[in-house]
């Protein structure tokens, strides 16, 4: 690169090259230039973005040893979402090609808060109108910048991609959370401006040749599933879709009336809310167990899981027990930002709420 303040990042397989600031992660520079490599959490936790550095030097910054061991660093590997260039570099992803992953240019956006409402215990719906449309795939997320501190928080879109300027987020309050307790649940108001970047992530609707779908969400893990649900029903109102929504109590359950109306309007959409900590006149138990009770076989289905890691792991096991093909199981794990902050650098978020 000719500008001394920038380094070149070259992708060996295609010879495409982009300019990257010394403080900019390699992945960020690629995605902002429409060059896609496998990626998911953008937090250093999943390892999806692992690359081999074929030439040049990188700074691994806060890449956690759990995701990138000392031996891997010595062997020339790096996490593209964490590593920044110290010189011109040439890299090659080590993971799968991810040919089917969502590919939309990563951009910065300014937005105006158009709605803010409590929808369940310690849970808010945030509506944001963007100044320009954001192309994204159903299931992806953005990073919202917390004013004053500049911290980033990840939230999945709950709206379908067909409304690219009107974004919806479901946000769970985190005690003493920098983004929630100290901003979104206290000082944020309608009309306020916010900054965000996106889209991120590889959890997205994959078409699946029209296969029937099973969506399982825990807590605000419902958000990306709502985006997928709206997207799928827009495309194909007759598609067989089963949505399982897990919550602890009725106070935690939200959008149930809306989903029941969907079930009345779409003959092949089935909605099952399940509570794990309160007896009621609906289904009781962990949401993945409730789903298991309803299917003898998931062989020809595609499954989408989003929620706390323990729920997602249980869901993967449940789908496999019912013979769902692993390639048809899509998952997104998240933990609250407070838990992320309590862990060593980069050990937490996949898509936080
Ligand atoms: S995207 Fe880099 S570790 Fe997850």
Tab-separated table of C-alpha atoms and ligand atoms in Angstrom:
chain	number	residue	atom	x	y	z
A	1	UNK	CA	0.000	0.000	0.000
A	2	UNK	CA	1.297	3.464	-0.833
A	3	UNK	CA	-0.223	5.375	2.089
A	4	UNK	CA	2.110	4.844	5.033
A	5	UNK	CA	-0.764	4.849	7.544
A	6	UNK	CA	-2.458	1.914	5.859
A	7	UNK	CA	-1.471	-1.704	5.314
A	8	UNK	CA	-2.602	-4.017	2.572
A	9	UNK	CA	-4.627	-7.148	3.396
A	10	UNK	CA	-4.540	-9.629	0.541
A	11	UNK	CA	-6.679	-12.736	0.273
A	12	UNK	CA	-4.433	-15.441	-1.196
A	13	UNK	CA	-7.187	-17.447	-2.891
A	14	UNK	CA	-8.516	-14.547	-4.964
A	15	UNK	CA	-5.620	-12.033	-4.845
A	16	UNK	CA	-8.136	-9.376	-3.796
A	17	UNK	CA	-6.463	-6.716	-1.652
A	18	UNK	CA	-7.875	-4.020	0.590
A	19	UNK	CA	-6.402	-1.195	2.663
A	20	UNK	CA	-6.512	-1.639	6.429
A	21	UNK	CA	-5.683	0.820	9.222
A	22	UNK	CA	-3.143	-0.381	11.805
A	23	UNK	CA	-5.919	-0.346	14.439
A	24	UNK	CA	-8.544	-2.028	12.231
A	25	UNK	CA	-9.259	-5.763	12.459
A	26	UNK	CA	-8.554	-7.642	9.239
A	27	UNK	CA	-12.140	-8.922	9.058
A	28	UNK	CA	-13.544	-5.413	9.336
A	29	UNK	CA	-11.459	-4.187	6.396
A	30	UNK	CA	-12.532	-7.139	4.246
A	31	UNK	CA	-16.259	-6.958	5.037
A	32	UNK	CA	-16.315	-3.195	4.439
A	33	UNK	CA	-14.933	-3.869	0.964
A	34	UNK	CA	-17.439	-6.573	0.075
A	35	UNK	CA	-14.910	-9.370	0.514
A	36	UNK	CA	-16.357	-12.188	2.566
A	37	UNK	CA	-14.569	-14.787	4.624
A	38	UNK	CA	-16.242	-17.103	7.175
A	39	UNK	CA	-17.144	-15.183	10.336
A	40	UNK	CA	-19.757	-15.235	13.056
A	41	UNK	CA	-19.332	-13.667	16.504
A	42	UNK	CA	-16.943	-10.779	15.756
A	43	UNK	CA	-15.863	-11.145	19.403
A	44	UNK	CA	-13.056	-13.678	19.260
A	45	UNK	CA	-15.150	-16.461	20.767
A	46	UNK	CA	-16.207	-18.785	17.960
A	47	UNK	CA	-13.048	-19.282	15.885
A	48	UNK	CA	-14.998	-19.140	12.616
A	49	UNK	CA	-12.775	-16.383	11.225
A	50	UNK	CA	-9.467	-18.179	11.797
A	51	UNK	CA	-6.951	-17.404	9.038
A	52	UNK	CA	-3.406	-18.425	8.213
A	53	UNK	CA	-1.050	-15.465	7.855
A	54	UNK	CA	1.042	-16.378	4.825
A	55	UNK	CA	3.038	-13.154	4.722
A	56	UNK	CA	3.554	-10.192	7.061
A	57	UNK	CA	2.898	-9.622	10.767
A	58	UNK	CA	-0.270	-9.124	12.803
A	59	UNK	CA	-1.061	-8.007	16.336
A	60	UNK	CA	-3.407	-10.578	17.926
A	61	UNK	CA	-4.696	-7.948	20.381
A	62	UNK	CA	-7.350	-9.435	22.687
A	63	UNK	CA	-7.740	-12.761	20.883
A	64	UNK	CA	-8.407	-15.211	23.738
A	65	UNK	CA	-6.157	-18.219	24.177
A	66	UNK	CA	-9.257	-20.443	24.377
A	67	UNK	CA	-10.013	-19.589	20.750
A	68	UNK	CA	-6.476	-19.123	19.425
A	69	UNK	CA	-3.844	-21.068	21.352
A	70	UNK	CA	-0.196	-20.081	21.703
A	71	UNK	CA	0.731	-23.007	19.462
A	72	UNK	CA	-1.671	-21.772	16.771
A	73	UNK	CA	-0.150	-18.290	16.952
A	74	UNK	CA	3.313	-19.803	16.588
A	75	UNK	CA	1.963	-21.764	13.635
A	76	UNK	CA	0.931	-18.557	11.870
A	77	UNK	CA	-2.789	-18.543	12.608
A	78	UNK	CA	-4.836	-15.500	13.609
A	79	UNK	CA	-8.429	-14.500	14.304
A	80	UNK	CA	-9.387	-12.091	11.540
A	81	UNK	CA	-11.981	-10.360	13.731
A	82	UNK	CA	-9.334	-9.510	16.346
A	83	UNK	CA	-5.967	-9.271	14.590
A	84	UNK	CA	-4.755	-5.962	13.219
A	85	UNK	CA	-1.971	-5.614	10.624
A	86	UNK	CA	1.553	-4.534	11.572
A	87	UNK	CA	2.607	-4.663	7.918
A	88	UNK	CA	1.130	-5.638	4.572
A	89	UNK	CA	-0.261	-9.144	5.061
A	90	UNK	CA	-1.494	-12.027	2.951
A	91	UNK	CA	-4.002	-14.367	4.566
A	92	UNK	CA	-6.083	-17.424	3.836
A	93	UNK	CA	-9.105	-18.641	5.834
A	94	UNK	CA	-8.568	-22.077	7.361
A	95	UNK	CA	-12.250	-22.899	7.870
A	96	UNK	CA	-14.857	-24.063	5.456
A	97	UNK	CA	-15.398	-21.873	2.427
A	98	UNK	CA	-18.802	-20.818	3.720
A	99	UNK	CA	-20.018	-20.346	0.186
A	100	UNK	CA	-23.603	-20.058	1.386
A	101	UNK	CA	-22.999	-17.444	4.088
A	102	UNK	CA	-24.723	-14.072	4.057
A	103	UNK	CA	-22.747	-11.506	2.077
A	104	UNK	CA	-23.685	-7.915	2.598
A	105	UNK	CA	-21.282	-5.001	2.765
A	106	UNK	CA	-20.481	-3.986	6.328
A	107	UNK	CA	-21.302	-0.300	6.799
A	108	UNK	CA	-21.805	2.354	9.469
A	109	UNK	CA	-25.290	3.771	9.956
A	110	UNK	CA	-26.930	6.615	11.821
A	111	UNK	CA	-30.461	6.065	13.072
A	112	UNK	CA	-33.244	7.744	15.008
A	113	UNK	CA	-35.092	6.000	17.834
A	114	UNK	CA	-38.750	5.812	16.775
A	115	UNK	CA	-40.063	3.469	19.434
A	116	UNK	CA	-39.136	2.244	22.870
A	117	UNK	CA	-41.541	0.025	24.793
A	118	UNK	CA	-41.469	-2.457	27.662
A	119	UNK	CA	-42.705	-5.775	26.285
A	120	UNK	CA	-41.856	-8.170	29.142
A	121	UNK	CA	-40.066	-8.203	32.463
A	122	UNK	CA	-36.803	-6.308	31.935
A	123	UNK	CA	-37.239	-6.536	28.163
A	124	UNK	CA	-37.686	-3.652	25.725
A	125	UNK	CA	-38.528	-3.323	22.077
A	126	UNK	CA	-36.333	-0.721	20.398
A	127	UNK	CA	-37.321	0.634	16.987
A	128	UNK	CA	-34.750	2.517	14.930
A	129	UNK	CA	-35.228	4.337	11.643
A	130	UNK	CA	-32.033	4.384	9.575
A	131	UNK	CA	-30.955	7.257	7.349
A	132	UNK	CA	-30.203	4.761	4.556
A	133	UNK	CA	-31.246	1.145	3.944
A	134	UNK	CA	-29.189	-1.723	5.323
A	135	UNK	CA	-29.045	-4.891	3.276
A	136	UNK	CA	-29.009	-7.911	5.556
A	137	UNK	CA	-30.119	-11.520	5.758
A	138	UNK	CA	-32.832	-12.598	8.184
A	139	UNK	CA	-31.078	-13.661	11.397
A	140	UNK	CA	-28.092	-11.291	11.268
A	141	UNK	CA	-27.152	-8.685	13.857
A	142	UNK	CA	-25.676	-5.202	14.228
A	143	UNK	CA	-23.324	-3.593	16.699
A	144	UNK	CA	-24.792	-0.540	18.420
A	145	UNK	CA	-22.370	2.006	19.849
A	146	UNK	CA	-22.989	3.038	23.449
A	147	UNK	CA	-22.703	6.851	23.670
A	148	UNK	CA	-19.943	8.366	25.775
A	149	UNK	CA	-18.073	5.089	26.304
A	150	UNK	CA	-17.938	3.965	22.674
A	151	UNK	CA	-18.552	0.356	23.745
A	152	UNK	CA	-20.265	-1.887	21.173
A	153	UNK	CA	-23.207	-4.163	21.869
A	154	UNK	CA	-24.609	-6.773	19.512
A	155	UNK	CA	-28.338	-7.030	18.852
A	156	UNK	CA	-30.118	-9.146	16.268
A	157	UNK	CA	-32.687	-7.600	13.974
A	158	UNK	CA	-36.211	-8.834	14.705
A	159	UNK	CA	-37.631	-7.358	11.498
A	160	UNK	CA	-37.469	-8.954	8.075
A	161	UNK	CA	-34.940	-7.670	5.498
A	162	UNK	CA	-37.904	-6.297	3.517
A	163	UNK	CA	-37.920	-3.279	5.874
A	164	UNK	CA	-34.242	-2.268	5.538
A	165	UNK	CA	-34.590	1.189	7.103
A	166	UNK	CA	-36.940	0.298	9.989
A	167	UNK	CA	-35.081	-1.946	12.406
A	168	UNK	CA	-36.509	-3.683	15.471
A	169	UNK	CA	-34.514	-5.056	18.402
A	170	UNK	CA	-35.501	-6.975	21.547
A	171	UNK	CA	-33.302	-5.970	24.426
A	172	UNK	CA	-32.975	-7.688	27.772
A	173	UNK	CA	-31.891	-5.561	30.714
A	174	UNK	CA	-28.552	-6.505	32.245
A	175	UNK	CA	-28.108	-5.383	35.873
A	176	UNK	CA	-25.584	-2.539	35.869
A	177	UNK	CA	-25.121	-3.110	32.153
A	178	UNK	CA	-23.353	-0.273	30.417
A	179	UNK	CA	-25.668	-0.434	27.407
A	180	UNK	CA	-28.934	-1.429	29.073
A	181	UNK	CA	-29.119	-0.326	32.730
A	182	UNK	CA	-27.152	2.825	32.085
A	183	UNK	CA	-28.616	3.818	28.729
A	184	UNK	CA	-31.377	1.942	26.891
A	185	UNK	CA	-33.497	1.387	30.026
A	186	UNK	CA	-32.816	4.767	31.615
A	187	UNK	CA	-31.784	7.734	29.489
A	188	UNK	CA	-32.542	6.725	25.895
A	189	UNK	CA	-35.590	8.516	24.456
A	190	UNK	CA	-37.597	8.522	21.233
A	191	UNK	CA	-35.977	10.961	18.811
A	192	UNK	CA	-32.454	10.251	20.043
A	193	UNK	CA	-29.772	9.512	17.461
A	194	UNK	CA	-27.822	6.277	17.620
A	195	UNK	CA	-24.858	4.908	15.703
A	196	UNK	CA	-24.539	1.315	14.591
A	197	UNK	CA	-22.672	-0.875	12.132
A	198	UNK	CA	-23.703	-4.024	10.365
A	199	UNK	CA	-24.764	-6.462	9.282
A	200	UNK	CA	-22.724	-9.146	11.030
A	201	UNK	CA	-22.934	-12.877	11.525
A	202	UNK	CA	-23.567	-16.091	9.670
A	203	UNK	CA	-26.761	-17.097	11.492
A	204	UNK	CA	-29.253	-16.514	8.731
A	205	UNK	CA	-32.064	-18.095	6.840
A	206	UNK	CA	-30.587	-20.510	4.352
A	207	UNK	CA	-33.513	-21.288	2.024
A	208	UNK	CA	-33.060	-25.069	2.554
A	209	UNK	CA	-34.911	-25.960	-0.644
A	210	UNK	CA	-38.247	-25.245	0.920
A	211	UNK	CA	-37.766	-27.676	3.835
A	212	UNK	CA	-40.154	-27.309	6.757
A	213	UNK	CA	-38.612	-25.301	9.576
A	214	UNK	CA	-38.376	-25.663	13.339
A	215	UNK	CA	-37.405	-22.440	15.103
A	216	UNK	CA	-36.502	-22.617	18.796
A	217	UNK	CA	-35.767	-19.452	20.774
A	218	UNK	CA	-35.072	-18.735	24.424
A	219	UNK	CA	-35.647	-15.255	25.913
A	220	UNK	CA	-34.721	-12.507	23.476
A	221	UNK	CA	-33.298	-15.214	21.233
A	222	UNK	CA	-36.740	-14.845	19.694
A	223	UNK	CA	-35.555	-11.708	17.841
A	224	UNK	CA	-33.635	-13.235	14.894
A	225	UNK	CA	-36.239	-16.000	14.658
A	226	UNK	CA	-38.954	-13.360	14.186
A	227	UNK	CA	-36.884	-11.903	11.361
A	228	UNK	CA	-36.607	-15.357	9.773
A	229	UNK	CA	-40.288	-16.103	10.365
A	230	UNK	CA	-41.485	-12.865	8.768
A	231	UNK	CA	-39.075	-13.330	5.877
A	232	UNK	CA	-40.164	-16.912	5.211
A	233	UNK	CA	-43.889	-16.192	5.474
A	234	UNK	CA	-43.456	-13.198	3.144
A	235	UNK	CA	-41.831	-15.479	0.585
A	236	UNK	CA	-44.020	-18.522	1.090
A	237	UNK	CA	-47.150	-18.171	3.233
A	238	UNK	CA	-47.777	-21.919	2.927
A	239	UNK	CA	-44.404	-22.992	4.317
A	240	UNK	CA	-44.566	-25.381	7.273
A	241	UNK	CA	-42.957	-23.561	10.199
A	242	UNK	CA	-42.959	-24.501	13.890
A	243	UNK	CA	-41.874	-21.831	16.361
A	244	UNK	CA	-41.060	-22.817	19.959
A	245	UNK	CA	-40.636	-19.879	22.324
A	246	UNK	CA	-39.047	-20.563	25.699
A	247	UNK	CA	-39.443	-18.322	28.742
A	248	UNK	CA	-39.216	-18.813	32.491
A	249	UNK	CA	-42.558	-17.247	33.439
A	250	UNK	CA	-45.500	-15.471	31.821
A	251	UNK	CA	-43.843	-12.183	32.812
A	252	UNK	CA	-40.915	-13.076	30.555
A	253	UNK	CA	-43.046	-14.138	27.595
A	254	UNK	CA	-43.553	-11.526	24.902
A	255	UNK	CA	-45.169	-11.204	21.467
A	256	UNK	CA	-47.283	-14.289	22.253
A	257	UNK	CA	-50.516	-12.615	21.099
A	258	UNK	CA	-48.885	-11.552	17.843
A	259	UNK	CA	-47.642	-15.090	17.243
A	260	UNK	CA	-51.032	-16.595	18.040
A	261	UNK	CA	-52.520	-14.285	15.399
A	262	UNK	CA	-49.890	-15.543	12.942
A	263	UNK	CA	-50.960	-19.101	13.761
A	264	UNK	CA	-54.563	-18.197	12.932
A	265	UNK	CA	-53.588	-16.448	9.708
A	266	UNK	CA	-51.123	-19.018	8.329
A	267	UNK	CA	-52.438	-22.587	8.164
A	268	UNK	CA	-48.991	-24.195	8.294
A	269	UNK	CA	-47.492	-22.018	11.006
A	270	UNK	CA	-47.531	-23.558	14.477
A	271	UNK	CA	-46.658	-21.609	17.599
A	272	UNK	CA	-45.774	-23.246	20.925
A	273	UNK	CA	-44.784	-21.106	23.913
A	274	UNK	CA	-43.282	-23.047	26.837
A	275	UNK	CA	-42.593	-21.934	30.404
A	276	UNK	CA	-39.882	-23.558	32.487
A	277	UNK	CA	-40.560	-22.005	35.916
A	278	UNK	CA	-44.295	-21.407	36.165
A	279	UNK	CA	-47.334	-23.662	35.882
A	280	UNK	CA	-49.877	-22.282	33.452
A	281	UNK	CA	-52.491	-23.496	31.006
A	282	UNK	CA	-49.882	-23.937	28.260
A	283	UNK	CA	-46.860	-26.198	27.826
A	284	UNK	CA	-44.378	-26.565	30.668
A	285	UNK	CA	-40.708	-27.513	30.589
A	286	UNK	CA	-37.502	-26.534	28.859
A	287	UNK	CA	-38.342	-25.428	25.371
A	288	UNK	CA	-36.089	-27.992	23.676
A	289	UNK	CA	-37.725	-30.826	25.680
A	290	UNK	CA	-41.156	-29.557	24.686
A	291	UNK	CA	-40.071	-29.538	21.045
A	292	UNK	CA	-38.737	-33.105	21.374
A	293	UNK	CA	-42.119	-34.315	22.656
A	294	UNK	CA	-43.775	-33.118	19.453
A	295	UNK	CA	-41.569	-34.794	16.839
A	296	UNK	CA	-40.788	-38.454	16.256
A	297	UNK	CA	-38.457	-37.444	13.435
A	298	UNK	CA	-36.937	-34.169	12.253
A	299	UNK	CA	-35.248	-35.882	9.327
A	300	UNK	CA	-36.506	-33.611	6.576
A	301	UNK	CA	-36.600	-30.407	8.615
A	302	UNK	CA	-34.217	-27.499	9.045
A	303	UNK	CA	-33.694	-26.197	12.566
A	304	UNK	CA	-32.799	-22.738	13.847
A	305	UNK	CA	-31.753	-22.252	17.471
A	306	UNK	CA	-31.106	-18.959	19.217
A	307	UNK	CA	-30.734	-18.288	22.915
A	308	UNK	CA	-28.487	-19.013	25.880
A	309	UNK	CA	-25.650	-21.474	25.134
A	310	UNK	CA	-27.173	-24.222	27.323
A	311	UNK	CA	-30.448	-24.044	25.387
A	312	UNK	CA	-28.678	-24.050	22.026
A	313	UNK	CA	-26.547	-27.075	22.982
A	314	UNK	CA	-29.671	-28.915	24.176
A	315	UNK	CA	-31.400	-28.026	20.923
A	316	UNK	CA	-28.556	-29.370	18.793
A	317	UNK	CA	-28.677	-32.667	20.708
A	318	UNK	CA	-32.451	-32.804	20.389
A	319	UNK	CA	-32.381	-32.204	16.642
A	320	UNK	CA	-29.693	-34.854	16.179
A	321	UNK	CA	-31.670	-37.343	18.282
A	322	UNK	CA	-34.544	-36.782	15.892
A	323	UNK	CA	-32.213	-37.323	12.911
A	324	UNK	CA	-31.999	-33.782	11.569
A	325	UNK	CA	-29.015	-33.461	9.204
A	326	UNK	CA	-26.208	-31.476	10.932
A	327	UNK	CA	-25.871	-29.201	7.906
A	328	UNK	CA	-29.488	-28.164	8.420
A	329	UNK	CA	-28.946	-27.084	12.033
A	330	UNK	CA	-28.304	-23.349	12.396
A	331	UNK	CA	-27.454	-21.888	15.773
A	332	UNK	CA	-26.704	-18.601	17.474
A	333	UNK	CA	-25.593	-18.475	21.100
A	334	UNK	CA	-25.573	-15.382	23.201
A	335	UNK	CA	-24.932	-14.312	26.743
A	336	UNK	CA	-25.670	-10.958	28.388
A	337	UNK	CA	-23.030	-8.291	28.077
A	338	UNK	CA	-22.495	-8.255	31.852
A	339	UNK	CA	-21.399	-11.866	31.711
A	340	UNK	CA	-19.172	-11.001	28.779
A	341	UNK	CA	-17.537	-8.250	30.793
A	342	UNK	CA	-16.955	-10.651	33.671
A	343	UNK	CA	-15.022	-13.028	31.463
A	344	UNK	CA	-11.508	-12.684	30.109
A	345	UNK	CA	-11.280	-10.667	26.924
A	346	UNK	CA	-13.428	-11.914	24.125
A	347	UNK	CA	-14.842	-14.960	25.865
A	348	UNK	CA	-18.482	-14.197	25.675
A	349	UNK	CA	-20.671	-12.805	22.982
A	350	UNK	CA	-21.904	-14.467	19.915
A	351	UNK	CA	-24.806	-12.078	19.555
A	352	UNK	CA	-25.588	-10.307	22.781
A	353	UNK	CA	-28.839	-8.904	23.941
B	1	LIG	S1	-15.847	-14.255	14.124
B	1	LIG	FE1	-13.802	-14.176	14.844
B	1	LIG	S2	-13.777	-15.557	16.543
B	1	LIG	FE2	-15.872	-15.472	15.932
